[in-house]
Coordinates of C-alpha atoms and ligand atoms in Angstrom, one line a residue:
M1 CA 0.0 0.0 0.0
K2 CA 2.8 2.5 0.9
G3 CA 4.1 1.9 -2.7
D4 CA 1.0 3.7 -4.0
F5 CA 2.1 6.9 -2.1
P6 CA 5.2 8.6 -3.6
V7 CA 6.1 10.5 -0.4
F8 CA 7.1 7.2 1.2
N9 CA 10.1 7.0 -1.2
R10 CA 11.6 9.9 0.8
R11 CA 14.1 9.5 3.5
F12 CA 14.7 11.9 6.4
G13 CA 18.2 11.8 7.7
G14 CA 18.4 8.3 6.1
L15 CA 15.3 7.2 7.9
E16 CA 12.0 5.9 6.4
L17 CA 9.0 8.1 7.0
A18 CA 6.7 6.9 9.7
Y19 CA 3.7 9.2 9.0
L20 CA 1.3 9.1 12.0
D21 CA -0.4 12.4 11.4
S22 CA -3.2 11.4 9.0
A23 CA -5.8 13.1 11.2
S24 CA -4.2 16.4 10.3
T25 CA -3.9 15.6 6.6
S26 CA -3.6 12.4 4.7
Q27 CA -0.8 11.6 2.3
K28 CA -1.8 11.4 -1.4
P29 CA -1.6 8.4 -3.7
G30 CA 0.0 8.7 -7.1
V31 CA -3.3 8.3 -8.8
V32 CA -4.6 11.5 -7.2
I33 CA -1.4 13.4 -8.0
D34 CA -1.6 12.1 -11.6
A35 CA -5.3 13.0 -11.9
V36 CA -4.6 16.6 -10.9
A37 CA -1.6 16.9 -13.2
D38 CA -3.4 15.3 -16.1
H39 CA -6.3 17.6 -15.7
L40 CA -4.1 20.7 -15.6
R41 CA -2.0 19.4 -18.5
N42 CA -4.7 18.1 -20.8
H43 CA -8.2 19.1 -19.9
N44 CA -7.9 22.6 -18.3
A45 CA -10.7 25.1 -19.1
N46 CA -13.3 26.9 -17.0
V47 CA -16.5 25.0 -16.2
H48 CA -20.1 25.7 -16.8
R49 CA -19.5 28.3 -19.5
G50 CA -17.6 27.1 -22.5
V51 CA -19.1 25.4 -25.6
Y52 CA -15.9 24.2 -27.1
A53 CA -14.6 20.6 -26.7
L54 CA -11.9 21.4 -24.1
A55 CA -14.5 23.1 -21.9
E56 CA -16.9 20.2 -22.3
E57 CA -14.1 17.9 -21.1
A58 CA -13.5 20.1 -18.0
D59 CA -17.2 20.2 -17.3
A60 CA -17.4 16.4 -17.6
A61 CA -14.4 15.9 -15.3
F62 CA -15.8 18.3 -12.7
E63 CA -19.4 17.2 -12.6
G64 CA -18.4 13.6 -13.1
A65 CA -16.2 13.8 -10.0
R66 CA -19.2 15.4 -8.1
G67 CA -21.3 12.4 -9.0
R68 CA -18.7 9.9 -7.8
I69 CA -17.9 12.0 -4.6
A70 CA -21.7 12.1 -3.8
A71 CA -22.1 8.4 -4.4
F72 CA -19.1 7.7 -2.1
T73 CA -21.2 8.8 0.8
G74 CA -24.6 7.8 -0.6
A75 CA -25.6 11.4 -1.3
E76 CA -27.4 13.2 -4.1
P77 CA -25.1 15.2 -6.5
Q78 CA -27.5 18.1 -6.5
A79 CA -27.3 18.3 -2.7
T80 CA -23.5 17.9 -2.7
I81 CA -21.8 21.3 -2.5
F82 CA -18.1 22.0 -2.9
T83 CA -16.5 24.3 -0.4
K84 CA -12.8 25.1 0.4
N85 CA -12.8 22.7 3.3
V86 CA -15.1 21.5 6.1
T87 CA -14.5 24.8 7.9
E88 CA -16.1 26.7 5.0
A89 CA -18.9 24.2 4.8
I90 CA -19.8 24.8 8.4
N91 CA -19.5 28.6 7.9
L92 CA -21.9 28.2 4.9
V93 CA -24.5 26.7 7.1
A94 CA -23.9 29.2 10.0
Y95 CA -24.3 32.1 7.6
A96 CA -26.8 31.0 5.0
W97 CA -29.1 29.0 7.3
G98 CA -28.2 30.4 10.7
R99 CA -28.7 34.1 10.0
A100 CA -32.2 33.4 8.7
N101 CA -33.3 30.9 11.3
V102 CA -31.6 31.5 14.6
G103 CA -32.7 34.6 16.7
A104 CA -32.9 35.9 20.2
G105 CA -34.2 33.3 22.6
D106 CA -33.0 30.4 20.4
A107 CA -30.1 28.1 21.2
V108 CA -27.5 26.3 19.2
L109 CA -26.2 23.1 20.9
I110 CA -22.7 21.8 20.2
T111 CA -20.4 19.5 22.2
Q112 CA -17.3 19.9 24.3
M113 CA -15.4 17.7 21.8
E114 CA -15.7 19.9 18.8
H115 CA -12.9 21.2 16.6
H116 CA -12.7 25.0 16.5
A117 CA -14.3 24.7 13.0
N118 CA -17.5 23.6 14.6
I119 CA -17.3 26.0 17.5
V120 CA -16.3 29.5 16.3
P121 CA -18.9 29.9 13.5
W122 CA -21.7 29.1 16.1
Q123 CA -20.1 31.5 18.6
V124 CA -20.2 34.3 16.0
L125 CA -23.7 33.4 14.9
C126 CA -25.1 33.3 18.4
R127 CA -23.4 36.5 19.5
E128 CA -24.7 38.3 16.4
R129 CA -28.3 37.0 16.7
G130 CA -28.6 37.1 20.5
A131 CA -28.9 33.4 20.8
A132 CA -27.4 31.0 23.4
L133 CA -24.6 28.6 22.6
R134 CA -24.7 25.6 24.8
Y135 CA -22.5 22.5 25.1
L136 CA -23.1 18.8 25.6
E137 CA -20.5 17.6 28.1
V138 CA -18.0 14.9 27.4
D139 CA -18.1 12.1 30.0
E140 CA -15.1 10.5 31.7
N141 CA -15.0 7.8 28.9
G142 CA -14.8 10.5 26.2
G143 CA -18.4 10.0 25.1
L144 CA -21.6 12.0 25.0
S145 CA -24.8 11.2 26.9
L146 CA -28.0 10.7 24.8
A147 CA -30.0 11.5 28.0
A148 CA -28.2 14.8 28.2
L149 CA -29.0 15.5 24.6
D150 CA -32.7 14.7 25.3
A151 CA -32.7 17.0 28.2
E152 CA -31.2 19.9 26.2
L153 CA -33.8 19.3 23.4
A154 CA -36.6 19.2 25.9
R155 CA -35.9 22.8 26.8
G156 CA -37.6 23.6 23.5
D157 CA -35.3 26.4 22.3
V158 CA -32.7 24.4 20.3
R159 CA -32.7 25.2 16.6
L160 CA -29.6 23.3 15.6
V161 CA -27.3 20.7 17.0
A162 CA -23.8 20.5 15.6
F163 CA -21.5 17.6 16.5
T164 CA -18.6 15.7 15.2
H165 CA -18.9 12.1 13.9
V166 CA -15.4 11.2 15.2
S167 CA -13.5 13.3 17.6
N168 CA -10.1 14.4 16.3
V169 CA -8.7 14.4 19.8
L170 CA -10.5 11.6 21.7
G171 CA -11.1 9.4 18.8
T172 CA -14.6 8.8 20.1
I173 CA -17.1 7.6 17.4
N174 CA -20.4 9.3 18.3
P175 CA -23.7 7.5 17.8
V176 CA -24.6 9.9 15.0
A177 CA -27.7 8.2 13.7
E178 CA -29.3 8.0 17.2
M179 CA -28.4 11.7 17.8
T180 CA -29.8 13.0 14.5
A181 CA -33.0 11.1 15.0
R182 CA -33.5 12.6 18.4
V183 CA -32.7 16.1 17.1
R184 CA -35.2 15.7 14.2
A185 CA -37.9 14.4 16.5
A186 CA -37.4 17.6 18.6
G187 CA -37.9 19.8 15.5
A188 CA -34.3 21.0 15.3
L189 CA -31.7 20.6 12.6
S190 CA -28.5 18.6 12.8
L191 CA -25.1 19.2 11.4
V192 CA -22.5 16.5 11.5
D193 CA -18.8 17.2 11.1
G194 CA -17.5 14.1 9.3
A195 CA -13.9 15.3 8.8
Q196 CA -12.5 12.4 10.8
A197 CA -15.1 9.8 9.7
V198 CA -15.4 9.8 5.9
P199 CA -11.8 9.1 5.2
H200 CA -11.7 6.1 7.6
M201 CA -15.0 4.2 7.6
P202 CA -18.0 3.5 5.5
V203 CA -20.3 6.6 5.8
D204 CA -23.8 6.7 4.3
V205 CA -25.3 10.2 4.8
A206 CA -28.8 8.9 4.4
E207 CA -28.2 6.4 7.3
V208 CA -26.6 9.1 9.4
G209 CA -29.8 11.2 8.8
A210 CA -28.2 14.6 9.4
D211 CA -29.6 17.7 7.7
F212 CA -26.1 18.8 6.9
Y213 CA -23.0 16.5 6.7
A214 CA -19.6 18.1 6.0
W215 CA -16.2 16.7 5.3
T216 CA -12.9 17.8 3.9
G217 CA -11.0 16.4 0.9
H218 CA -7.4 16.7 2.1
K219 CA -7.9 14.2 5.0
A220 CA -9.5 11.7 2.5
L221 CA -6.4 11.3 0.3
G222 CA -7.5 14.2 -1.9
P223 CA -5.9 17.6 -2.5
T224 CA -6.2 20.6 -0.2
G225 CA -8.7 23.3 -1.2
V226 CA -11.8 21.2 -1.5
G227 CA -14.4 20.3 1.1
V228 CA -17.9 18.9 0.8
L229 CA -21.3 19.8 2.2
H230 CA -24.1 17.4 1.8
G231 CA -27.4 19.0 2.7
R232 CA -31.0 18.0 2.8
R233 CA -32.3 19.2 -0.6
E234 CA -35.5 20.8 0.6
I235 CA -33.5 22.8 3.2
L236 CA -30.8 23.9 0.8
E237 CA -33.6 25.0 -1.7
R238 CA -35.1 27.3 0.9
M239 CA -31.8 28.8 2.0
E240 CA -30.3 32.0 0.6
P241 CA -26.8 31.8 -0.9
F242 CA -23.7 32.1 1.2
L243 CA -21.2 33.7 -1.2
T244 CA -22.5 35.6 -4.2
G245 CA -21.2 36.5 -7.7
G246 CA -20.5 34.6 -10.8
D247 CA -21.8 31.1 -11.6
M248 CA -24.3 31.0 -8.7
I249 CA -26.9 33.2 -10.5
A250 CA -29.7 32.4 -12.9
S251 CA -30.0 36.0 -14.1
V252 CA -28.8 39.4 -13.0
D253 CA -30.2 42.9 -13.6
S254 CA -28.9 46.2 -12.4
Q255 CA -30.5 46.0 -8.9
S256 CA -31.1 42.3 -8.2
A257 CA -30.4 38.7 -9.2
S258 CA -32.0 35.3 -9.0
W259 CA -30.2 32.2 -8.0
N260 CA -28.9 29.2 -9.9
E261 CA -30.2 25.7 -9.1
L262 CA -28.6 23.4 -6.6
P263 CA -25.8 22.8 -6.1
W264 CA -24.4 25.8 -8.0
K265 CA -26.4 28.3 -6.0
F266 CA -23.8 27.7 -3.2
E267 CA -20.7 27.7 -5.5
A268 CA -19.9 31.3 -6.3
G269 CA -17.1 32.0 -8.8
T270 CA -14.7 29.6 -10.5
P271 CA -14.6 26.5 -8.3
M272 CA -11.6 24.4 -7.3
I273 CA -11.7 22.3 -10.5
A274 CA -8.5 20.4 -10.5
E275 CA -8.9 19.8 -6.7
V276 CA -12.4 18.3 -7.3
V277 CA -10.9 16.1 -10.0
G278 CA -8.3 15.0 -7.6
L279 CA -10.8 14.3 -4.9
G280 CA -12.8 12.2 -7.4
A281 CA -9.6 10.1 -8.0
A282 CA -9.2 9.8 -4.2
V283 CA -12.7 8.4 -3.7
D284 CA -12.2 6.1 -6.6
Y285 CA -9.1 4.8 -4.9
L286 CA -10.8 4.4 -1.6
S287 CA -13.8 2.7 -3.2
K288 CA -11.6 0.2 -4.9
L289 CA -9.9 -0.6 -1.6
G290 CA -13.4 -0.8 0.0
M291 CA -14.2 1.3 3.0
D292 CA -15.0 -1.8 5.1
R293 CA -11.5 -3.0 4.5
V294 CA -10.1 0.5 5.2
R295 CA -11.9 0.5 8.5
A296 CA -10.9 -3.0 9.4
H297 CA -7.2 -2.2 8.7
E298 CA -7.3 1.0 10.7
R299 CA -9.2 -0.5 13.5
A300 CA -6.7 -3.3 13.9
L301 CA -3.8 -0.8 13.7
T302 CA -5.5 1.4 16.3
G303 CA -5.8 -1.6 18.6
Y304 CA -2.1 -2.2 18.1
L305 CA -1.3 1.4 18.7
L306 CA -3.2 1.4 22.0
E307 CA -1.6 -1.8 23.2
R308 CA 1.9 -0.5 22.4
L309 CA 1.3 2.9 24.0
A310 CA 0.1 1.1 27.1
E311 CA 3.6 -0.4 27.5
V312 CA 5.2 3.1 27.8
P313 CA 5.6 4.1 31.5
G314 CA 3.9 7.4 32.4
L315 CA 1.9 7.5 29.2
R316 CA -1.8 8.4 29.5
V317 CA -4.2 8.0 26.5
V318 CA -7.3 10.2 26.5
G319 CA -10.6 9.1 25.2
P320 CA -12.5 5.8 25.3
A321 CA -10.9 3.4 27.8
G322 CA -9.3 0.1 26.8
T323 CA -7.1 -1.0 23.9
D324 CA -9.9 -2.1 21.6
G325 CA -9.7 -0.1 18.3
A326 CA -13.5 -0.7 17.8
A327 CA -14.4 2.2 20.2
R328 CA -12.5 4.8 18.3
G329 CA -11.4 6.2 15.0
G330 CA -7.8 5.7 14.0
L331 CA -6.1 7.9 16.5
A332 CA -4.8 8.2 20.1
S333 CA -4.0 11.4 21.9
F334 CA -1.7 11.1 24.9
T335 CA 0.4 12.8 27.5
L336 CA 3.8 11.5 28.7
Q337 CA 4.7 12.3 32.3
G338 CA 7.8 14.5 32.5
I339 CA 7.9 15.4 28.8
H340 CA 5.9 18.2 27.2
P341 CA 3.9 17.1 24.1
H342 CA 5.9 19.4 21.9
D343 CA 9.1 17.7 23.1
V344 CA 7.5 14.3 22.5
A345 CA 6.7 15.3 18.9
E346 CA 10.3 16.6 18.4
L347 CA 11.8 13.4 19.8
A348 CA 9.6 11.4 17.5
N349 CA 10.7 13.6 14.6
R350 CA 14.3 12.7 15.2
A351 CA 13.3 9.1 14.6
G352 CA 11.5 9.9 11.4
V353 CA 8.1 9.7 13.0
C354 CA 5.5 12.4 12.3
I355 CA 3.0 13.0 15.1
R356 CA 1.1 16.1 16.0
A357 CA 1.4 18.0 19.3
G358 CA -0.7 20.9 20.6
H359 CA -4.3 21.7 21.3
H360 CA -5.5 20.1 18.0
C361 CA -7.8 23.1 17.4
A362 CA -9.9 22.0 20.3
Q363 CA -9.1 24.3 23.2
P364 CA -12.4 24.0 25.0
L365 CA -11.9 20.2 25.1
M366 CA -8.3 20.6 26.3
R367 CA -9.6 22.6 29.2
C368 CA -12.2 19.8 30.0
L369 CA -9.3 17.3 29.9
G370 CA -7.3 19.5 32.2
V371 CA -4.3 19.7 29.8
S372 CA -2.9 22.4 27.6
A373 CA -1.8 20.1 24.9
T374 CA -1.4 16.4 24.0
A375 CA 0.6 14.5 21.5
R376 CA -1.5 12.6 18.9
A377 CA -0.7 9.6 16.7
S378 CA -3.1 8.9 13.9
V379 CA -3.2 6.3 11.2
G380 CA -4.3 6.1 7.6
V381 CA -4.8 3.5 4.9
Y382 CA -1.1 3.3 4.3
S383 CA 0.0 3.0 7.9
E384 CA 1.7 -0.2 9.2
Q385 CA 2.6 -1.7 12.5
S386 CA 6.3 -0.7 11.9
D387 CA 5.3 3.0 12.0
I388 CA 3.8 2.4 15.5
D389 CA 6.9 0.4 16.6
A390 CA 9.1 3.3 15.5
L391 CA 7.0 5.7 17.6
V392 CA 7.1 3.5 20.7
E393 CA 10.9 3.1 20.3
A394 CA 11.2 6.9 20.0
L395 CA 9.1 7.4 23.1
N396 CA 11.2 5.0 25.1
S397 CA 14.5 6.4 24.0
G398 CA 13.0 9.9 24.7
R399 CA 12.3 8.9 28.2
A400 CA 15.8 7.8 28.6
V401 CA 17.1 11.1 27.3
F402 CA 15.0 12.9 29.8
G403 CA 16.3 10.6 32.6
L404 CA 12.9 9.1 33.2
Ligands
LIG501 C1 -13.1 17.1 13.4 C2 -12.5 18.1 12.5 N1 -13.3 19.1 12.1 C3 -12.9 20.1 11.3 C4 -11.6 20.1 10.9 C5 -11.1 21.2 10.0 O1 -10.7 20.8 8.8 P1 -10.3 21.8 7.6 O2 -9.1 22.6 8.2 O3 -10.0 21.0 6.4 O4 -11.5 22.7 7.4 C6 -10.7 19.1 11.3 C7 -9.3 19.2 11.0 O5 -8.4 18.9 11.7 C8 -11.2 18.1 12.2 O6 -10.4 17.2 12.6

């Protein structure tokens, strides 16, 4: 599998690359790099406006990729909108839906385990509209309580509940279908942040049942610069646009304009054409592997990661207890007694191991956990046990360097 990813041909100080930072961004297979290069080299033209053959090829590549990307998560192409990333997808909902539907006396409910991308847009919306922003607590096992969700919904003021499918810090896989069903029954809308789910496990947005489901291409073997928002079509149809300008209009006169059909109503200006083509190649690659197999591979590796980390004295993993990879996505965040997480990452780097250290764009969660930072190891389709062995070796020798 690593052979499909050119970056693994590189050596760092003579060492092979042990890339354990896939939760931050994934590496790219050669087929994605080639698809982007081939598009730029041979099929480049703007989309939705040319009548010549080259422009028709660009259109077919762009809209064809939309169809395959939508199918990858069981969504409709018309309700599959391209954004810059998941952050922009969430902002789209906060602006285009939130400004029209959330007001004084209303509440938006999120959780303590959200990435800043799923916190700050709601803070800004609620502050502007005089609404309340409330949080579902994370329990001691890194999970959310459905009873607490019910209690919040029973207050009657919640207009939207936004939560992550898989936590980028705890690894927790939330019971998203149960949650969206409860939110719906209470007459509120749901938004699920699928950034850490779609690249790693089979996701069917119809089964998840969210009104909005967002994810980001660069974590799913695709290029940077492309994110995806799946929305419930009838809601998207009622919404005003987010960004305005070219391509998103049906007609424009001197004082007003009417909007294009879905999904283009939400795609103002020239879109990220080569990036969408690249993401199309990425989902083709993942589909060929089979997302069940991807999940099985990563689940086994996560189990191995948790077992090996448990051998390191003074190491504490946050999130669901135990060493069973079934309870979490492909990552483990941890602290190591006596060594700051940034030093842990630097020690790993010296051994050719890439891990992330910091607050992982989840500062409210860090406060709940009582830490300012953690180190995080995360796996992808290309990861192997040897990467984890290299990490554990680096941690053990790091402890020795620190005299622990
Ligand atoms: C759960 C989660 N949500 C949102 C994001 C933001 O992704 P992007 O920077 O691609 O918008 C990330 C990225 O780390 C994430 O892990």
